[in-house]
mmCIF file with all atom_site columns, C-alpha atoms in Angstrom:
data_model
loop_
_atom_site.group_PDB
_atom_site.id
_atom_site.type_symbol
_atom_site.label_atom_id
_atom_site.label_alt_id
_atom_site.label_comp_id
_atom_site.label_asym_id
_atom_site.label_entity_id
_atom_site.label_seq_id
_atom_site.pdbx_PDB_ins_code
_atom_site.Cartn_x
_atom_site.Cartn_y
_atom_site.Cartn_z
_atom_site.occupancy
_atom_site.B_iso_or_equiv
_atom_site.pdbx_formal_charge
_atom_site.auth_seq_id
_atom_site.auth_comp_id
_atom_site.auth_asym_id
_atom_site.auth_atom_id
_atom_site.pdbx_PDB_model_num
ATOM 1   C CA . MET A 1 1   ? -93.125 57.338  17.718 1.00 48.00 ? 1   MET A CA 1
ATOM 2   C CA . ARG A 1 2   ? -91.566 56.314  14.388 1.00 50.00 ? 2   ARG A CA 1
ATOM 3   C CA . PRO A 1 3   ? -87.984 57.105  15.315 1.00 48.00 ? 3   PRO A CA 1
ATOM 4   C CA . ARG A 1 4   ? -88.300 54.824  18.372 1.00 50.00 ? 4   ARG A CA 1
ATOM 5   C CA . ALA A 1 5   ? -89.151 51.849  16.118 1.00 45.00 ? 5   ALA A CA 1
ATOM 6   C CA . GLU A 1 6   ? -86.167 52.559  13.870 1.00 46.00 ? 6   GLU A CA 1
ATOM 7   C CA . GLU A 1 7   ? -83.948 52.679  16.927 1.00 46.00 ? 7   GLU A CA 1
ATOM 8   C CA . ASN A 1 8   ? -85.266 49.238  18.011 1.00 45.00 ? 8   ASN A CA 1
ATOM 9   C CA . GLU A 1 9   ? -84.645 47.846  14.555 1.00 44.00 ? 9   GLU A CA 1
ATOM 10  C CA . TYR A 1 10  ? -81.109 49.232  14.663 1.00 41.00 ? 10  TYR A CA 1
ATOM 11  C CA . LYS A 1 11  ? -80.468 47.621  18.026 1.00 45.00 ? 11  LYS A CA 1
ATOM 12  C CA . GLU A 1 12  ? -81.866 44.318  16.781 1.00 43.00 ? 12  GLU A CA 1
ATOM 13  C CA . VAL A 1 13  ? -79.527 44.358  13.830 1.00 42.00 ? 13  VAL A CA 1
ATOM 14  C CA . LYS A 1 14  ? -76.508 45.163  16.031 1.00 45.00 ? 14  LYS A CA 1
ATOM 15  C CA . SER A 1 15  ? -77.359 42.575  18.710 1.00 42.00 ? 15  SER A CA 1
ATOM 16  C CA . PRO A 1 16  ? -74.842 39.797  19.463 1.00 45.00 ? 16  PRO A CA 1
ATOM 17  C CA . GLY A 1 17  ? -77.225 37.252  17.959 1.00 44.00 ? 17  GLY A CA 1
ATOM 18  C CA . LEU A 1 18  ? -75.876 38.124  14.542 1.00 43.00 ? 18  LEU A CA 1
ATOM 19  C CA . PHE A 1 19  ? -72.794 35.979  15.177 1.00 42.00 ? 19  PHE A CA 1
ATOM 20  C CA . HIS A 1 20  ? -74.797 32.790  15.650 1.00 46.00 ? 20  HIS A CA 1
ATOM 21  C CA . SER A 1 21  ? -74.790 30.597  12.548 1.00 45.00 ? 21  SER A CA 1
ATOM 22  C CA . SER A 1 22  ? -78.587 30.762  12.316 1.00 48.00 ? 22  SER A CA 1
ATOM 23  C CA . HIS A 1 23  ? -78.396 34.520  11.692 1.00 50.00 ? 23  HIS A CA 1
ATOM 24  C CA . LEU A 1 24  ? -75.614 34.329  9.048  1.00 48.00 ? 24  LEU A CA 1
ATOM 25  C CA . SER A 1 25  ? -76.330 35.686  5.611  1.00 55.00 ? 25  SER A CA 1
ATOM 26  C CA . LEU A 1 26  ? -76.216 33.240  2.656  1.00 54.00 ? 26  LEU A CA 1
ATOM 27  C CA . PRO A 1 27  ? -72.657 34.069  1.581  1.00 54.00 ? 27  PRO A CA 1
ATOM 28  C CA . GLN A 1 28  ? -71.478 33.727  5.149  1.00 58.00 ? 28  GLN A CA 1
ATOM 29  C CA . SER A 1 29  ? -73.218 30.351  5.518  1.00 59.00 ? 29  SER A CA 1
ATOM 30  C CA . ILE A 1 30  ? -71.613 29.028  2.342  1.00 61.00 ? 30  ILE A CA 1
ATOM 31  C CA . ALA A 1 31  ? -68.231 30.234  3.534  1.00 59.00 ? 31  ALA A CA 1
ATOM 32  C CA . SER A 1 32  ? -68.753 28.584  6.913  1.00 66.00 ? 32  SER A CA 1
ATOM 33  C CA . VAL A 1 33  ? -69.723 25.233  5.318  1.00 63.00 ? 33  VAL A CA 1
ATOM 34  C CA . ALA A 1 34  ? -66.745 25.385  2.974  1.00 64.00 ? 34  ALA A CA 1
ATOM 35  C CA . HIS A 1 35  ? -64.475 26.176  5.887  1.00 63.00 ? 35  HIS A CA 1
ATOM 36  C CA . ARG A 1 36  ? -65.738 23.153  7.843  1.00 71.00 ? 36  ARG A CA 1
ATOM 37  C CA . ARG A 1 37  ? -65.293 20.896  4.804  1.00 71.00 ? 37  ARG A CA 1
ATOM 38  C CA . ILE A 1 38  ? -61.745 22.088  4.343  1.00 65.00 ? 38  ILE A CA 1
ATOM 39  C CA . LEU A 1 39  ? -60.997 21.437  8.019  1.00 59.00 ? 39  LEU A CA 1
ATOM 40  C CA . ASN A 1 40  ? -62.527 17.937  7.762  1.00 67.00 ? 40  ASN A CA 1
ATOM 41  C CA . THR A 1 41  ? -60.500 17.197  4.609  1.00 64.00 ? 41  THR A CA 1
ATOM 42  C CA . ILE A 1 42  ? -57.258 18.351  6.273  1.00 56.00 ? 42  ILE A CA 1
ATOM 43  C CA . SER A 1 43  ? -58.080 16.294  9.357  1.00 58.00 ? 43  SER A CA 1
ATOM 44  C CA . LYS A 1 44  ? -58.790 13.141  7.295  1.00 59.00 ? 44  LYS A CA 1
ATOM 45  C CA . THR A 1 45  ? -55.653 13.633  5.178  1.00 56.00 ? 45  THR A CA 1
ATOM 46  C CA . SER A 1 46  ? -53.489 14.102  8.275  1.00 52.00 ? 46  SER A CA 1
ATOM 47  C CA . THR A 1 47  ? -55.019 10.999  9.864  1.00 53.00 ? 47  THR A CA 1
ATOM 48  C CA . GLN A 1 48  ? -54.387 8.951   6.697  1.00 55.00 ? 48  GLN A CA 1
ATOM 49  C CA . LYS A 1 49  ? -50.808 10.166  6.513  1.00 50.00 ? 49  LYS A CA 1
ATOM 50  C CA . LEU A 1 50  ? -50.267 9.296   10.174 1.00 43.00 ? 50  LEU A CA 1
ATOM 51  C CA . GLU A 1 51  ? -51.742 5.811   9.622  1.00 52.00 ? 51  GLU A CA 1
ATOM 52  C CA . TYR A 1 52  ? -49.578 5.328   6.502  1.00 49.00 ? 52  TYR A CA 1
ATOM 53  C CA . PHE A 1 53  ? -46.471 6.442   8.404  1.00 45.00 ? 53  PHE A CA 1
ATOM 54  C CA . SER A 1 54  ? -47.322 4.159   11.349 1.00 51.00 ? 54  SER A CA 1
ATOM 55  C CA . ILE A 1 55  ? -47.905 1.125   9.080  1.00 49.00 ? 55  ILE A CA 1
ATOM 56  C CA . ASN A 1 56  ? -44.679 1.732   7.155  1.00 52.00 ? 56  ASN A CA 1
ATOM 57  C CA . LYS A 1 57  ? -42.763 2.277   10.388 1.00 48.00 ? 57  LYS A CA 1
ATOM 58  C CA . MET A 1 58  ? -44.089 -1.049  11.739 1.00 54.00 ? 58  MET A CA 1
ATOM 59  C CA . GLN A 1 59  ? -43.143 -2.816  8.485  1.00 57.00 ? 59  GLN A CA 1
ATOM 60  C CA . PHE A 1 60  ? -39.649 -1.288  8.584  1.00 49.00 ? 60  PHE A CA 1
ATOM 61  C CA . THR A 1 61  ? -39.240 -2.314  12.239 1.00 52.00 ? 61  THR A CA 1
ATOM 62  C CA . LYS A 1 62  ? -40.327 -5.888  11.513 1.00 55.00 ? 62  LYS A CA 1
ATOM 63  C CA . THR A 1 63  ? -37.960 -6.085  8.514  1.00 57.00 ? 63  THR A CA 1
ATOM 64  C CA . ALA A 1 64  ? -35.037 -4.713  10.557 1.00 51.00 ? 64  ALA A CA 1
ATOM 65  C CA . VAL A 1 65  ? -35.692 -7.155  13.412 1.00 48.00 ? 65  VAL A CA 1
ATOM 66  C CA . LEU A 1 66  ? -35.919 -10.100 10.992 1.00 52.00 ? 66  LEU A CA 1
ATOM 67  C CA . THR A 1 67  ? -32.668 -9.085  9.252  1.00 57.00 ? 67  THR A CA 1
ATOM 68  C CA . LEU A 1 68  ? -30.799 -8.733  12.551 1.00 53.00 ? 68  LEU A CA 1
ATOM 69  C CA . SER A 1 69  ? -32.157 -12.101 13.742 1.00 57.00 ? 69  SER A CA 1
ATOM 70  C CA . LEU A 1 70  ? -30.979 -13.850 10.567 1.00 56.00 ? 70  LEU A CA 1
ATOM 71  C CA . ALA A 1 71  ? -27.536 -12.226 10.834 1.00 54.00 ? 71  ALA A CA 1
ATOM 72  C CA . ALA A 1 72  ? -27.188 -13.258 14.479 1.00 54.00 ? 72  ALA A CA 1
ATOM 73  C CA . THR A 1 73  ? -28.223 -16.834 13.635 1.00 56.00 ? 73  THR A CA 1
ATOM 74  C CA . ALA A 1 74  ? -25.673 -17.027 10.814 1.00 52.00 ? 74  ALA A CA 1
ATOM 75  C CA . LEU A 1 75  ? -22.869 -15.751 13.030 1.00 52.00 ? 75  LEU A CA 1
ATOM 76  C CA . ALA A 1 76  ? -23.804 -18.089 15.864 1.00 52.00 ? 76  ALA A CA 1
ATOM 77  C CA . ALA A 1 77  ? -24.005 -21.184 13.649 1.00 51.00 ? 77  ALA A CA 1
ATOM 78  C CA . PRO A 1 78  ? -21.219 -23.644 14.547 1.00 53.00 ? 78  PRO A CA 1
ATOM 79  C CA . GLY A 1 79  ? -18.485 -24.006 11.984 1.00 53.00 ? 79  GLY A CA 1
ATOM 80  C CA . VAL A 1 80  ? -19.639 -20.977 10.002 1.00 46.00 ? 80  VAL A CA 1
ATOM 81  C CA . SER A 1 81  ? -17.417 -17.937 10.149 1.00 51.00 ? 81  SER A CA 1
ATOM 82  C CA . PRO A 1 82  ? -16.259 -15.428 7.567  1.00 50.00 ? 82  PRO A CA 1
ATOM 83  C CA . ALA A 1 83  ? -12.891 -16.393 6.163  1.00 49.00 ? 83  ALA A CA 1
ATOM 84  C CA . PRO A 1 84  ? -10.130 -13.792 6.517  1.00 54.00 ? 84  PRO A CA 1
ATOM 85  C CA . ALA A 1 85  ? -8.985  -12.291 3.225  1.00 50.00 ? 85  ALA A CA 1
ATOM 86  C CA . ALA A 1 86  ? -5.566  -13.935 3.589  1.00 49.00 ? 86  ALA A CA 1
ATOM 87  C CA . ASP A 1 87  ? -7.185  -17.402 3.818  1.00 49.00 ? 87  ASP A CA 1
ATOM 88  C CA . LEU A 1 88  ? -8.989  -16.852 0.524  1.00 43.00 ? 88  LEU A CA 1
ATOM 89  C CA . GLU A 1 89  ? -5.675  -16.639 -1.291 1.00 55.00 ? 89  GLU A CA 1
ATOM 90  C CA . ALA A 1 90  ? -3.742  -19.709 -2.431 1.00 65.00 ? 90  ALA A CA 1
ATOM 91  C CA . ARG A 1 91  ? -1.548  -20.991 0.383  1.00 78.00 ? 91  ARG A CA 1
ATOM 92  C CA . ALA A 1 92  ? 1.513   -23.243 0.156  1.00 80.00 ? 92  ALA A CA 1
ATOM 93  C CA . PRO A 1 93  ? 0.579   -26.854 0.966  1.00 88.00 ? 93  PRO A CA 1
ATOM 94  C CA . ILE A 1 94  ? 1.625   -28.303 4.323  1.00 92.00 ? 94  ILE A CA 1
ATOM 95  C CA . PRO A 1 95  ? 4.258   -31.020 3.781  1.00 93.00 ? 95  PRO A CA 1
ATOM 96  C CA . ASN A 1 96  ? 3.116   -34.488 4.832  1.00 95.00 ? 96  ASN A CA 1
ATOM 97  C CA . PHE A 1 97  ? 6.679   -35.340 5.821  1.00 97.00 ? 97  PHE A CA 1
ATOM 98  C CA . LYS A 1 98  ? 9.273   -34.117 8.356  1.00 97.00 ? 98  LYS A CA 1
ATOM 99  C CA . VAL A 1 99  ? 12.389  -32.216 7.361  1.00 98.00 ? 99  VAL A CA 1
ATOM 100 C CA . GLY A 1 100 ? 15.659  -33.229 9.038  1.00 98.00 ? 100 GLY A CA 1
ATOM 101 C CA . TRP A 1 101 ? 18.539  -30.748 9.144  1.00 96.00 ? 101 TRP A CA 1
ATOM 102 C CA . GLY A 1 102 ? 22.181  -30.822 10.241 1.00 97.00 ? 102 GLY A CA 1
ATOM 103 C CA . GLN A 1 103 ? 25.727  -30.245 9.060  1.00 95.00 ? 103 GLN A CA 1
ATOM 104 C CA . GLU A 1 104 ? 28.309  -32.160 7.126  1.00 93.00 ? 104 GLU A CA 1
ATOM 105 C CA . LEU A 1 105 ? 31.411  -33.388 8.956  1.00 89.00 ? 105 LEU A CA 1
ATOM 106 C CA . GLN A 1 106 ? 34.846  -32.558 7.580  1.00 75.00 ? 106 GLN A CA 1
ATOM 107 C CA . ASN A 1 107 ? 35.928  -35.015 4.914  1.00 65.00 ? 107 ASN A CA 1
ATOM 108 C CA . HIS A 1 108 ? 39.553  -34.408 3.928  1.00 61.00 ? 108 HIS A CA 1
ATOM 109 C CA . ASP A 1 109 ? 39.799  -30.809 2.700  1.00 60.00 ? 109 ASP A CA 1
ATOM 110 C CA . GLN A 1 110 ? 36.279  -30.433 1.276  1.00 71.00 ? 110 GLN A CA 1
ATOM 111 C CA . THR A 1 111 ? 33.984  -27.594 2.341  1.00 82.00 ? 111 THR A CA 1
ATOM 112 C CA . ASN A 1 112 ? 31.204  -28.542 4.714  1.00 90.00 ? 112 ASN A CA 1
ATOM 113 C CA . HIS A 1 113 ? 27.605  -27.391 4.289  1.00 93.00 ? 113 HIS A CA 1
ATOM 114 C CA . TRP A 1 114 ? 24.311  -27.288 6.071  1.00 95.00 ? 114 TRP A CA 1
ATOM 115 C CA . VAL A 1 115 ? 22.136  -30.102 4.770  1.00 96.00 ? 115 VAL A CA 1
ATOM 116 C CA . VAL A 1 116 ? 18.462  -31.078 4.816  1.00 98.00 ? 116 VAL A CA 1
ATOM 117 C CA . TRP A 1 117 ? 16.677  -34.359 4.039  1.00 97.00 ? 117 TRP A CA 1
ATOM 118 C CA . VAL A 1 118 ? 13.384  -36.156 4.622  1.00 97.00 ? 118 VAL A CA 1
ATOM 119 C CA . GLU A 1 119 ? 13.414  -37.210 8.264  1.00 97.00 ? 119 GLU A CA 1
ATOM 120 C CA . GLY A 1 120 ? 12.872  -40.957 8.624  1.00 95.00 ? 120 GLY A CA 1
ATOM 121 C CA . GLU A 1 121 ? 14.495  -41.676 5.284  1.00 95.00 ? 121 GLU A CA 1
ATOM 122 C CA . SER A 1 122 ? 18.183  -42.140 4.602  1.00 93.00 ? 122 SER A CA 1
ATOM 123 C CA . ALA A 1 123 ? 20.122  -38.862 4.612  1.00 94.00 ? 123 ALA A CA 1
ATOM 124 C CA . CYS A 1 124 ? 22.808  -40.428 2.461  1.00 91.00 ? 124 CYS A CA 1
ATOM 125 C CA . PRO A 1 125 ? 22.977  -39.674 -0.422 1.00 88.00 ? 125 PRO A CA 1
ATOM 126 C CA . ALA A 1 126 ? 19.631  -37.871 -0.418 1.00 90.00 ? 126 ALA A CA 1
ATOM 127 C CA . ALA A 1 127 ? 20.746  -34.900 1.719  1.00 94.00 ? 127 ALA A CA 1
ATOM 128 C CA . ILE A 1 128 ? 20.520  -31.545 -0.054 1.00 95.00 ? 128 ILE A CA 1
ATOM 129 C CA . GLU A 1 129 ? 23.366  -29.109 0.518  1.00 94.00 ? 129 GLU A CA 1
ATOM 130 C CA . LEU A 1 130 ? 22.500  -25.540 1.531  1.00 95.00 ? 130 LEU A CA 1
ATOM 131 C CA . ALA A 1 131 ? 24.893  -22.752 2.517  1.00 92.00 ? 131 ALA A CA 1
ATOM 132 C CA . VAL A 1 132 ? 28.391  -23.374 3.822  1.00 92.00 ? 132 VAL A CA 1
ATOM 133 C CA . LEU A 1 133 ? 28.681  -23.679 7.593  1.00 93.00 ? 133 LEU A CA 1
ATOM 134 C CA . THR A 1 134 ? 30.051  -20.144 7.919  1.00 92.00 ? 134 THR A CA 1
ATOM 135 C CA . LYS A 1 135 ? 26.684  -18.826 6.698  1.00 94.00 ? 135 LYS A CA 1
ATOM 136 C CA . SER A 1 136 ? 23.164  -19.187 8.036  1.00 95.00 ? 136 SER A CA 1
ATOM 137 C CA . PRO A 1 137 ? 21.107  -22.121 6.728  1.00 95.00 ? 137 PRO A CA 1
ATOM 138 C CA . CYS A 1 138 ? 17.999  -19.930 6.752  1.00 97.00 ? 138 CYS A CA 1
ATOM 139 C CA . GLY A 1 139 ? 16.655  -18.367 3.584  1.00 95.00 ? 139 GLY A CA 1
ATOM 140 C CA . GLN A 1 140 ? 18.197  -21.080 1.368  1.00 93.00 ? 140 GLN A CA 1
ATOM 141 C CA . SER A 1 141 ? 15.554  -22.560 -0.924 1.00 95.00 ? 141 SER A CA 1
ATOM 142 C CA . PHE A 1 142 ? 15.449  -26.328 -1.470 1.00 97.00 ? 142 PHE A CA 1
ATOM 143 C CA . ASN A 1 143 ? 13.093  -28.891 -2.986 1.00 97.00 ? 143 ASN A CA 1
ATOM 144 C CA . LEU A 1 144 ? 11.934  -32.020 -1.184 1.00 96.00 ? 144 LEU A CA 1
ATOM 145 C CA . LYS A 1 145 ? 9.332   -34.315 -2.727 1.00 95.00 ? 145 LYS A CA 1
ATOM 146 C CA . GLY A 1 146 ? 8.335   -31.669 -5.228 1.00 94.00 ? 146 GLY A CA 1
ATOM 147 C CA . GLN A 1 147 ? 7.749   -28.904 -2.661 1.00 96.00 ? 147 GLN A CA 1
ATOM 148 C CA . GLN A 1 148 ? 9.752   -25.690 -2.611 1.00 96.00 ? 148 GLN A CA 1
ATOM 149 C CA . LEU A 1 149 ? 10.772  -24.978 0.989  1.00 97.00 ? 149 LEU A CA 1
ATOM 150 C CA . SER A 1 150 ? 13.289  -23.015 3.037  1.00 97.00 ? 150 SER A CA 1
ATOM 151 C CA . LEU A 1 151 ? 14.531  -23.008 6.631  1.00 97.00 ? 151 LEU A CA 1
ATOM 152 C CA . ALA A 1 152 ? 13.481  -19.806 8.429  1.00 97.00 ? 152 ALA A CA 1
ATOM 153 C CA . ASP A 1 153 ? 13.406  -17.833 11.694 1.00 97.00 ? 153 ASP A CA 1
ATOM 154 C CA . CYS A 1 154 ? 16.973  -18.735 12.628 1.00 95.00 ? 154 CYS A CA 1
ATOM 155 C CA . SER A 1 155 ? 18.236  -18.146 16.154 1.00 92.00 ? 155 SER A CA 1
ATOM 156 C CA . GLY A 1 156 ? 21.957  -18.158 15.545 1.00 89.00 ? 156 GLY A CA 1
ATOM 157 C CA . ASN A 1 157 ? 22.211  -20.945 12.990 1.00 91.00 ? 157 ASN A CA 1
ATOM 158 C CA . GLU A 1 158 ? 19.275  -22.949 14.348 1.00 95.00 ? 158 GLU A CA 1
ATOM 159 C CA . PRO A 1 159 ? 16.059  -22.677 12.295 1.00 97.00 ? 159 PRO A CA 1
ATOM 160 C CA . ARG A 1 160 ? 12.774  -22.505 14.152 1.00 97.00 ? 160 ARG A CA 1
ATOM 161 C CA . SER A 1 161 ? 10.462  -23.072 11.186 1.00 98.00 ? 161 SER A CA 1
ATOM 162 C CA . VAL A 1 162 ? 10.140  -24.103 7.556  1.00 98.00 ? 162 VAL A CA 1
ATOM 163 C CA . HIS A 1 163 ? 8.439   -21.767 5.094  1.00 97.00 ? 163 HIS A CA 1
ATOM 164 C CA . GLY A 1 164 ? 6.627   -22.680 1.914  1.00 96.00 ? 164 GLY A CA 1
ATOM 165 C CA . SER A 1 165 ? 7.120   -21.143 -1.511 1.00 93.00 ? 165 SER A CA 1
ATOM 166 C CA . ASP A 1 166 ? 4.809   -18.247 -0.604 1.00 94.00 ? 166 ASP A CA 1
ATOM 167 C CA . GLY A 1 167 ? 6.726   -17.430 2.578  1.00 94.00 ? 167 GLY A CA 1
ATOM 168 C CA . SER A 1 168 ? 4.091   -18.858 4.930  1.00 95.00 ? 168 SER A CA 1
ATOM 169 C CA . LYS A 1 169 ? 5.094   -21.047 7.859  1.00 96.00 ? 169 LYS A CA 1
ATOM 170 C CA . VAL A 1 170 ? 4.383   -24.718 7.162  1.00 97.00 ? 170 VAL A CA 1
ATOM 171 C CA . LEU A 1 171 ? 6.499   -26.589 9.751  1.00 97.00 ? 171 LEU A CA 1
ATOM 172 C CA . THR A 1 172 ? 7.979   -25.950 13.209 1.00 97.00 ? 172 THR A CA 1
ATOM 173 C CA . CYS A 1 173 ? 11.585  -26.938 13.923 1.00 97.00 ? 173 CYS A CA 1
ATOM 174 C CA . GLY A 1 174 ? 13.346  -28.159 17.041 1.00 96.00 ? 174 GLY A CA 1
ATOM 175 C CA . SER A 1 175 ? 16.046  -30.556 18.204 1.00 96.00 ? 175 SER A CA 1
ATOM 176 C CA . ASN A 1 176 ? 13.401  -33.146 19.101 1.00 95.00 ? 176 ASN A CA 1
ATOM 177 C CA . GLY A 1 177 ? 16.005  -35.352 20.789 1.00 95.00 ? 177 GLY A CA 1
ATOM 178 C CA . LYS A 1 178 ? 18.117  -35.637 17.653 1.00 95.00 ? 178 LYS A CA 1
ATOM 179 C CA . ASN A 1 179 ? 20.721  -32.938 18.316 1.00 95.00 ? 179 ASN A CA 1
ATOM 180 C CA . GLY A 1 180 ? 24.277  -34.362 17.919 1.00 95.00 ? 180 GLY A CA 1
ATOM 181 C CA . ARG A 1 181 ? 23.112  -37.618 16.315 1.00 96.00 ? 181 ARG A CA 1
ATOM 182 C CA . LYS A 1 182 ? 25.746  -38.840 13.847 1.00 95.00 ? 182 LYS A CA 1
ATOM 183 C CA . ILE A 1 183 ? 24.699  -40.241 10.475 1.00 95.00 ? 183 ILE A CA 1
ATOM 184 C CA . THR A 1 184 ? 27.435  -42.297 8.797  1.00 93.00 ? 184 THR A CA 1
ATOM 185 C CA . CYS A 1 185 ? 27.562  -42.051 5.046  1.00 91.00 ? 185 CYS A CA 1
ATOM 186 C CA . HIS A 1 186 ? 29.670  -44.300 2.791  1.00 85.00 ? 186 HIS A CA 1
ATOM 187 C CA . GLY A 1 187 ? 32.028  -43.681 -0.069 1.00 82.00 ? 187 GLY A CA 1
ATOM 188 C CA . ASP A 1 188 ? 33.153  -40.139 -0.643 1.00 80.00 ? 188 ASP A CA 1
ATOM 189 C CA . GLN A 1 189 ? 30.132  -38.584 1.027  1.00 84.00 ? 189 GLN A CA 1
ATOM 190 C CA . HIS A 1 190 ? 30.383  -36.508 4.144  1.00 88.00 ? 190 HIS A CA 1
ATOM 191 C CA . ASP A 1 191 ? 29.102  -37.927 7.382  1.00 93.00 ? 191 ASP A CA 1
ATOM 192 C CA . ILE A 1 192 ? 26.348  -35.814 8.926  1.00 95.00 ? 192 ILE A CA 1
ATOM 193 C CA . VAL A 1 193 ? 25.668  -34.545 12.408 1.00 96.00 ? 193 VAL A CA 1
ATOM 194 C CA . GLN A 1 194 ? 21.965  -33.975 12.833 1.00 97.00 ? 194 GLN A CA 1
ATOM 195 C CA . HIS A 1 195 ? 20.739  -30.913 14.721 1.00 97.00 ? 195 HIS A CA 1
ATOM 196 C CA . GLY A 1 196 ? 17.036  -31.742 14.717 1.00 97.00 ? 196 GLY A CA 1
ATOM 197 C CA . TYR A 1 197 ? 13.990  -31.881 12.460 1.00 97.00 ? 197 TYR A CA 1
ATOM 198 C CA . CYS A 1 198 ? 10.909  -29.888 11.527 1.00 97.00 ? 198 CYS A CA 1
ATOM 199 C CA . GLN A 1 199 ? 7.345   -31.188 11.672 1.00 96.00 ? 199 GLN A CA 1
#
């Protein structure tokens, strides 16, 4: 009968109940506890990292939204706009006077020229001679009231603008009802036929 008991003991040892935690040996129990602790630690660490990422993502989103809102407000504010680079540079001042232009009339055998003056003031003897009539009046530099100017954008011999010393347009020219107006000068000065003025 002894072998039968040993067989029962062998079957008891090999039964599936061995795999339940209550039947684990001491080393196996320690390993199982350590394993669970490691899993818990990994789970907590992952959760903390997820929470940290979520908080930082929310903070970044709030910062980005605030920055975009401030930028939109600045751009929408009336009278506030970024100045073009060209406007930041020094520009020639706009004359606070009009520039009359015309041509001298023949006086004996003297050469006639294109002339300019301050419109509204006497052209005689204040008119400034430019190029001779056979040449264009445009591109000829002259000084009126301390400002360096030149007639520009000629169509034929008729200027369409006045440029400042930096080449920028400061006045627009036209006949303005003055084309063919004769200005009588005295003495040995040429009379003048006005073509128009720039304003």
